[in-house]
Amino acid sequence: MPLTGREAELARLDGLIGRAGGGVPVIVAVRGERGVGKSALLEAVAARAADAGFRVGTAAGGPAVRDSLFAAARQALGRPDDGTDTLDGHVARGRDVMARTPLALCVDDLMDVDASSATWLVALASLDRPVPLLIVAAAGDDPGSGRTAGAAELLARAEHLELTGLPEAGIAEFAARHCGLALDAAAAAVCHELTGGNPGLLLAHLAGRPGPAVTARELRGAAGPEALRCTRRWLDDLPRPALAMARAVAVLGDSAEVAHAAALAELPVPDALHAIDTLVARQVLANRVPPAFRHPLLGTAVLAGMPVGSRIAAHLKVARFLRDEQWGAERVAQQLAAAGPTGLDWAVEPLRAAARKLLHEGRAEEASRYLRCVLRDRLPADVRSAVRRELAEAETFVDPDLALSELDTLLRESEDPEVCAELALDVAGMLIDRARPADAASVLDETAERIGAGHPAAVRRLTLRKASVSLLDAAGPSAEARRLADADAAEPSGGGRSRELANLRAAIAADRGTDRDAALAPAREALTGAEGGDLGRLWQSCATLIRADELVEARAHCWRTGRLSRAMSGRRAGLAADIFRARICRVAGDLPGAVAILRPVVEEIGPGSAALPMVAGFAVAGLVEALAQLGDQDEAAALLAAHGVAGHGPDDDLHARYEGPYLLAARAALWRLRGEPGRAAVDLLAAGRQLVRRGAVSPAVLPWRSRAALALAADGATDRAETLAREELEAARRWGTPRSIGVARHALAMTRSGERRLMLLTEAVRHLEASPARLELAVARADLGAALRAAGRTAEADRECAAALALAGECGATPLARRLRAAPEPVPAHDKPVRTHPLLTPQELKIAGLARSGHTNRQISQMLFLTMRTVEFHLSGVYRKLGIAGRQGLAAAIPAEPSAEPPEDQARPAAQPADGRPRHTGPAPCSCSRALPPGQPCADTPVRPSRWHDGPRSAELRPSPSR
C-alpha cells in the first residue's frame, strides 16, 4: 500500500537513490518521533532501490541484538564467505557486492544497533574509492548523538530527513485508505489535534471505530484499547519518577505548572525537572514550558492507564490547591468535573462560578457540562432548584426546547410561592425571547391563580410582568398596563416591583412621545440600582434614555451590565447590552462601531435563531442598517435572507413580530442604497402602521415618517411625502429633542424647493448640530450644500459640502462620501479653514495636532470622545506615514493645531446640574410673543452649538474611574 502524505520525502529519496547508483556514497538519517512512519518509509525506500537495480539489505537494532557481534551486518548481507565475524571480513563482503551491483542498506532503530555493525557501516562509507552505496538509517528525533561512537559518526556524516506528522488535509485520506473510515473536516481536525498527524497514533485512535463514518464528538471521547496499547511504546520502561511526573502532567492538563506537577508527583523540584527531561527525551512531553504532552492523545492514554481511585484522588488534590491558591473557578471546575460526583460541599460553588463565566463568554455547552456535574451530587432542595434554573439558562443557547421544558417542570414541581413566582418570571422571559408573548402571559396568569390571594407580593410581581409583556403585543399595551402606567399612586421605591413599574411607565410614555421628561424620570428610576442581569427585562428604560439622546447615561448602564453579567448567569442581559451599545453608536453616527459590536452578536446567536428570535431580529436589523449606510449591500442582503425577511412582503409575517418594524426599516435602508426608493417607502409605511397600531407614535421610537417622506420625495410622490413630514415635525416638537426636530425638518425640506427648502435645511442643520446625530447632520449638510449650489451660492455650498464630507468620513458613510465627491470639488471656507495633509486623514491630522501641542493620549481621548486604544492606533499610523519615531518628530512634520477654544462671543454649553447628570440640550428659549404649541421652538430661536460635534465619537464611552 502506498504511503499517504509522504510524496515530498519519497521524491527526495528517489534523487538520492539515483545519486548513489552513479557511484557516490550517500548516507541518509531519517529522523522523527515514535510512530511517525520511519519504518514504513524504510520499506518504501527498499522497494524503490530494488526497482532501481540495487542489492538491498535490511537490518534492525533492538535490545535483543544490541550486545551481539555484527548482528546488523549479518541481517543485511549474511556472514562473510570465510565464515568469520570480523570487521575486515564484513567490509570485504560489502565491497564484493558493490563491485557487481549498487548496494542499499536500510537500517531501522540505528540507536539500538550493535557497536560493531555501526563501525562496519562507517567503514563501508569510508572506502578509499567511490562506491555505489546508499545507507538509509532510521533514528529518533533526539538531536544528540547515537548510543555508540559508530552511530554518532554515521549521523554526523548523514543527510537528515525529518519526518513530521501528516498535515490536517491528509488525515481524511489516511483514515479512508488505512482504516476504511470517512472523516469530515471537523473529525479530521480533531484527529490532527489529538495526534499531531502521527500515523501510528492515528491508526491506534481510529482502530475499532464503527464505520463507515466517525464524528468529531466520538473522536474526542475516551481513548480506545488499541490507543492504550500503542502508547505503551512511549511509556514502557519509564523510571518511576518520570512515570509519576507524566501522570501529574496528565491530571493537571493544559498549562501545568512545574511546581504543581512536582507536588502532585510528590517529587522535589530538582527531581521533577530531571523527570521532565527524561520524558522529553522519550518523546512523551514536548520540549517547552509549561510541560505538556507531545500529543494530547498521550495524555489521555496516561490518564486512562491510572487506577480509577488514584485518578480521582489526584484530581481532587489538584482542585484543592488550585482553589486555595486562587487560580480561578474554571481551572478548579475542570478538575472537579474530571473527578466526578464526590459529595463535597465546597465543590458546588466553583462549578457554578465557572459555568456563569463560560455562559457570559458564549460557551454555553461547556457551562451546561459543569452544571450537570453539580446536579450529579446530592444537594439541598433550594440549591438543586437554583442550579436547574442556571442549567436552563445555559441550555437556552444549546437546546432551547429542553431548557424551556426543564424550567416548566421546575415550575410545576415547586410549592413555595416565592420560588414559583421566580420560576414563572423565568419561563415568561424565555417565552418572550422566543417571540411568544401570549404564552408568556398565560404562564403568568396561571401561576398567579395557583399562588392565590394569600401571597399578594408574589401576585403583584406577576401582574406587573404581565403588563410589561403586553408591551410586546401587536395591538399595544393592555388596558391594565395603561392603568398601571397612569396611576397616581407610586410604588415604594427601592425594590424590584418599583423598577418594573417604572420601566412600564417609561416605555408607555416614550411610545406616546408627548413628554420627554415624563419618560426620562421613570426610566432613570427603573435603572437606578438595577443589577446587571436586570437589563434583560428593563430594556425599555435603557431604550428610553437612547430615544431621549441621553447617550452617556445609557452607555454607562450598558457598560455596567457587561461587567456585572460576568459574575452572574445572564448572557441574555449581555446580549441586550451589546445591542444597546450598537444603537448608541448608530445614533452617534459611528457606523463601524455599531458593526463591530453587532457582528459577533449575530454570529453567536445566528440570524433566524429559534432560541432568541427577538434578540436576533433586533441585532440583524441594526447590523443590516449600519451595513447599508456603510455601503456593504451584499452582506446586508445576505443577512436579511438568512433571517428570512429578504423576500417577504411588508405585511406578511412581520406584522405580528415586535421587532418587525425595525427589520422593515433596515430593509428599506437597503432598498434606498440600491436606488429603489419606492420599495423603501412601502416597507417604511408598513413599519409605521405596525407602530401606530400598538401606540408607538413618537418619532424617537423610529422616525419612519421622515424616512418614508424622503423615499417618497425621491420617488416623485411629494404631496404624500409632505404630509408625512409635517406629521413627523409635529410629533418631534412634542418630544422635543433636537435630533427628532432636525430629522423631521430635513425630511420636510426635501419636499419643498427654492428658498423654502434652503430655510428648512438651514433650520435642520442648526438643530442637528445640537444633537449627537452626526450621520443625520452629514446628510442634512450635504443636501443643504446641494440646495445652495442650485441657488448659485457656491462659496456657502462648498463650505457645507466640505463639512458634510468630513462628517461622512468620520461616520464611515461610504455612499454619502461617494455622492459628495462626485459633486464639484468643495472649497474650504475662509472663516474656518479645513486643515489637510497629503499623507494623513482628517482624523489622524486632528489627533496628531493635539499630540503635537503636548496633550497626552488620555487627554486626547477625552477631548475627542475616543477610546485610548483608538488614539494609540491613529498615532501609530501617523508615525508610520510620516516616517518619524514618535511625538518628538511631530513638530517638524505637521503645522501647529489652531486653537480649539471658541470665540468669546460664541454661546457655550450650559453648566451641568449639581447632581452631575447630563441635562438635555435643546433650543434656547425665545422671548418673542408668537403663539406656538407646547414644546415647539420658534424658527428664530438660536440653537447653541453642542459638545457632540467638537470631534469624532468613538464606539465605546466608559465612565471614568472616579465614578
mmCIF file with all atom_site columns, N, CA and C in Angstrom, residues 735-754:
data_model
loop_
_atom_site.group_PDB
_atom_site.id
_atom_site.type_symbol
_atom_site.label_atom_id
_atom_site.label_alt_id
_atom_site.label_comp_id
_atom_site.label_asym_id
_atom_site.label_entity_id
_atom_site.label_seq_id
_atom_site.pdbx_PDB_ins_code
_atom_site.Cartn_x
_atom_site.Cartn_y
_atom_site.Cartn_z
_atom_site.occupancy
_atom_site.B_iso_or_equiv
_atom_site.pdbx_formal_charge
_atom_site.auth_seq_id
_atom_site.auth_comp_id
_atom_site.auth_asym_id
_atom_site.auth_atom_id
_atom_site.pdbx_PDB_model_num
ATOM 1  N N  . TRP A 1 735 ? -42.039 65.770 21.368 1.00 0.00 ? 735 TRP A N  1
ATOM 2  C CA . TRP A 1 735 ? -40.981 65.018 22.073 1.00 0.00 ? 735 TRP A CA 1
ATOM 3  C C  . TRP A 1 735 ? -39.855 65.961 22.492 1.00 0.00 ? 735 TRP A C  1
ATOM 4  N N  . GLY A 1 736 ? -39.457 66.857 21.597 1.00 0.00 ? 736 GLY A N  1
ATOM 5  C CA . GLY A 1 736 ? -38.613 67.970 21.989 1.00 0.00 ? 736 GLY A CA 1
ATOM 6  C C  . GLY A 1 736 ? -37.119 67.807 21.857 1.00 0.00 ? 736 GLY A C  1
ATOM 7  N N  . THR A 1 737 ? -36.599 66.699 21.328 1.00 0.00 ? 737 THR A N  1
ATOM 8  C CA . THR A 1 737 ? -35.142 66.591 21.186 1.00 0.00 ? 737 THR A CA 1
ATOM 9  C C  . THR A 1 737 ? -34.695 67.225 19.871 1.00 0.00 ? 737 THR A C  1
ATOM 10 N N  . PRO A 1 738 ? -33.543 67.890 19.855 1.00 0.00 ? 738 PRO A N  1
ATOM 11 C CA . PRO A 1 738 ? -33.055 68.481 18.611 1.00 0.00 ? 738 PRO A CA 1
ATOM 12 C C  . PRO A 1 738 ? -32.898 67.458 17.487 1.00 0.00 ? 738 PRO A C  1
ATOM 13 N N  . ARG A 1 739 ? -32.539 66.209 17.853 1.00 0.00 ? 739 ARG A N  1
ATOM 14 C CA . ARG A 1 739 ? -32.367 65.202 16.805 1.00 0.00 ? 739 ARG A CA 1
ATOM 15 C C  . ARG A 1 739 ? -33.686 64.943 16.084 1.00 0.00 ? 739 ARG A C  1
ATOM 16 N N  . SER A 1 740 ? -34.746 64.709 16.843 1.00 0.00 ? 740 SER A N  1
ATOM 17 C CA . SER A 1 740 ? -36.037 64.428 16.207 1.00 0.00 ? 740 SER A CA 1
ATOM 18 C C  . SER A 1 740 ? -36.517 65.615 15.377 1.00 0.00 ? 740 SER A C  1
ATOM 19 N N  . ILE A 1 741 ? -36.382 66.824 15.921 1.00 0.00 ? 741 ILE A N  1
ATOM 20 C CA . ILE A 1 741 ? -36.829 68.015 15.185 1.00 0.00 ? 741 ILE A CA 1
ATOM 21 C C  . ILE A 1 741 ? -35.986 68.224 13.938 1.00 0.00 ? 741 ILE A C  1
ATOM 22 N N  . GLY A 1 742 ? -34.668 68.056 14.077 1.00 0.00 ? 742 GLY A N  1
ATOM 23 C CA . GLY A 1 742 ? -33.799 68.250 12.922 1.00 0.00 ? 742 GLY A CA 1
ATOM 24 C C  . GLY A 1 742 ? -34.067 67.244 11.816 1.00 0.00 ? 742 GLY A C  1
ATOM 25 N N  . VAL A 1 743 ? -34.271 65.976 12.179 1.00 0.00 ? 743 VAL A N  1
ATOM 26 C CA . VAL A 1 743 ? -34.561 64.949 11.168 1.00 0.00 ? 743 VAL A CA 1
ATOM 27 C C  . VAL A 1 743 ? -35.883 65.255 10.470 1.00 0.00 ? 743 VAL A C  1
ATOM 28 N N  . ALA A 1 744 ? -36.902 65.675 11.240 1.00 0.00 ? 744 ALA A N  1
ATOM 29 C CA . ALA A 1 744 ? -38.199 65.980 10.638 1.00 0.00 ? 744 ALA A CA 1
ATOM 30 C C  . ALA A 1 744 ? -38.123 67.198 9.725  1.00 0.00 ? 744 ALA A C  1
ATOM 31 N N  . ARG A 1 745 ? -37.392 68.233 10.141 1.00 0.00 ? 745 ARG A N  1
ATOM 32 C CA . ARG A 1 745 ? -37.246 69.432 9.293  1.00 0.00 ? 745 ARG A CA 1
ATOM 33 C C  . ARG A 1 745 ? -36.505 69.088 8.002  1.00 0.00 ? 745 ARG A C  1
ATOM 34 N N  . HIS A 1 746 ? -35.525 68.228 8.110  1.00 0.00 ? 746 HIS A N  1
ATOM 35 C CA . HIS A 1 746 ? -34.800 67.820 6.908  1.00 0.00 ? 746 HIS A CA 1
ATOM 36 C C  . HIS A 1 746 ? -35.748 67.121 5.929  1.00 0.00 ? 746 HIS A C  1
ATOM 37 N N  . ALA A 1 747 ? -36.568 66.195 6.440  1.00 0.00 ? 747 ALA A N  1
ATOM 38 C CA . ALA A 1 747 ? -37.496 65.491 5.559  1.00 0.00 ? 747 ALA A CA 1
ATOM 39 C C  . ALA A 1 747 ? -38.486 66.470 4.916  1.00 0.00 ? 747 ALA A C  1
ATOM 40 N N  . LEU A 1 748 ? -38.994 67.407 5.719  1.00 0.00 ? 748 LEU A N  1
ATOM 41 C CA . LEU A 1 748 ? -39.941 68.384 5.169  1.00 0.00 ? 748 LEU A CA 1
ATOM 42 C C  . LEU A 1 748 ? -39.257 69.254 4.117  1.00 0.00 ? 748 LEU A C  1
ATOM 43 N N  . ALA A 1 749 ? -38.008 69.601 4.343  1.00 0.00 ? 749 ALA A N  1
ATOM 44 C CA . ALA A 1 749 ? -37.282 70.439 3.376  1.00 0.00 ? 749 ALA A CA 1
ATOM 45 C C  . ALA A 1 749 ? -37.182 69.761 2.013  1.00 0.00 ? 749 ALA A C  1
ATOM 46 N N  . MET A 1 750 ? -37.004 68.435 2.021  1.00 0.00 ? 750 MET A N  1
ATOM 47 C CA . MET A 1 750 ? -36.810 67.728 0.756  1.00 0.00 ? 750 MET A CA 1
ATOM 48 C C  . MET A 1 750 ? -38.110 67.584 -0.020 1.00 0.00 ? 750 MET A C  1
ATOM 49 N N  . THR A 1 751 ? -39.223 67.983 0.585  1.00 0.00 ? 751 THR A N  1
ATOM 50 C CA . THR A 1 751 ? -40.492 68.012 -0.163 1.00 0.00 ? 751 THR A CA 1
ATOM 51 C C  . THR A 1 751 ? -40.751 69.389 -0.760 1.00 0.00 ? 751 THR A C  1
ATOM 52 N N  . ARG A 1 752 ? -39.916 70.365 -0.436 1.00 0.00 ? 752 ARG A N  1
ATOM 53 C CA . ARG A 1 752 ? -40.070 71.738 -0.934 1.00 0.00 ? 752 ARG A CA 1
ATOM 54 C C  . ARG A 1 752 ? -38.963 72.040 -1.924 1.00 0.00 ? 752 ARG A C  1
ATOM 55 N N  . SER A 1 753 ? -38.961 73.266 -2.418 1.00 0.00 ? 753 SER A N  1
ATOM 56 C CA . SER A 1 753 ? -37.929 73.700 -3.352 1.00 0.00 ? 753 SER A CA 1
ATOM 57 C C  . SER A 1 753 ? -37.633 75.169 -3.107 1.00 0.00 ? 753 SER A C  1
ATOM 58 N N  . GLY A 1 754 ? -36.570 75.642 -3.739 1.00 0.00 ? 754 GLY A N  1
ATOM 59 C CA . GLY A 1 754 ? -36.230 77.053 -3.687 1.00 0.00 ? 754 GLY A CA 1
ATOM 60 C C  . GLY A 1 754 ? -35.840 77.510 -2.298 1.00 0.00 ? 754 GLY A C  1
#
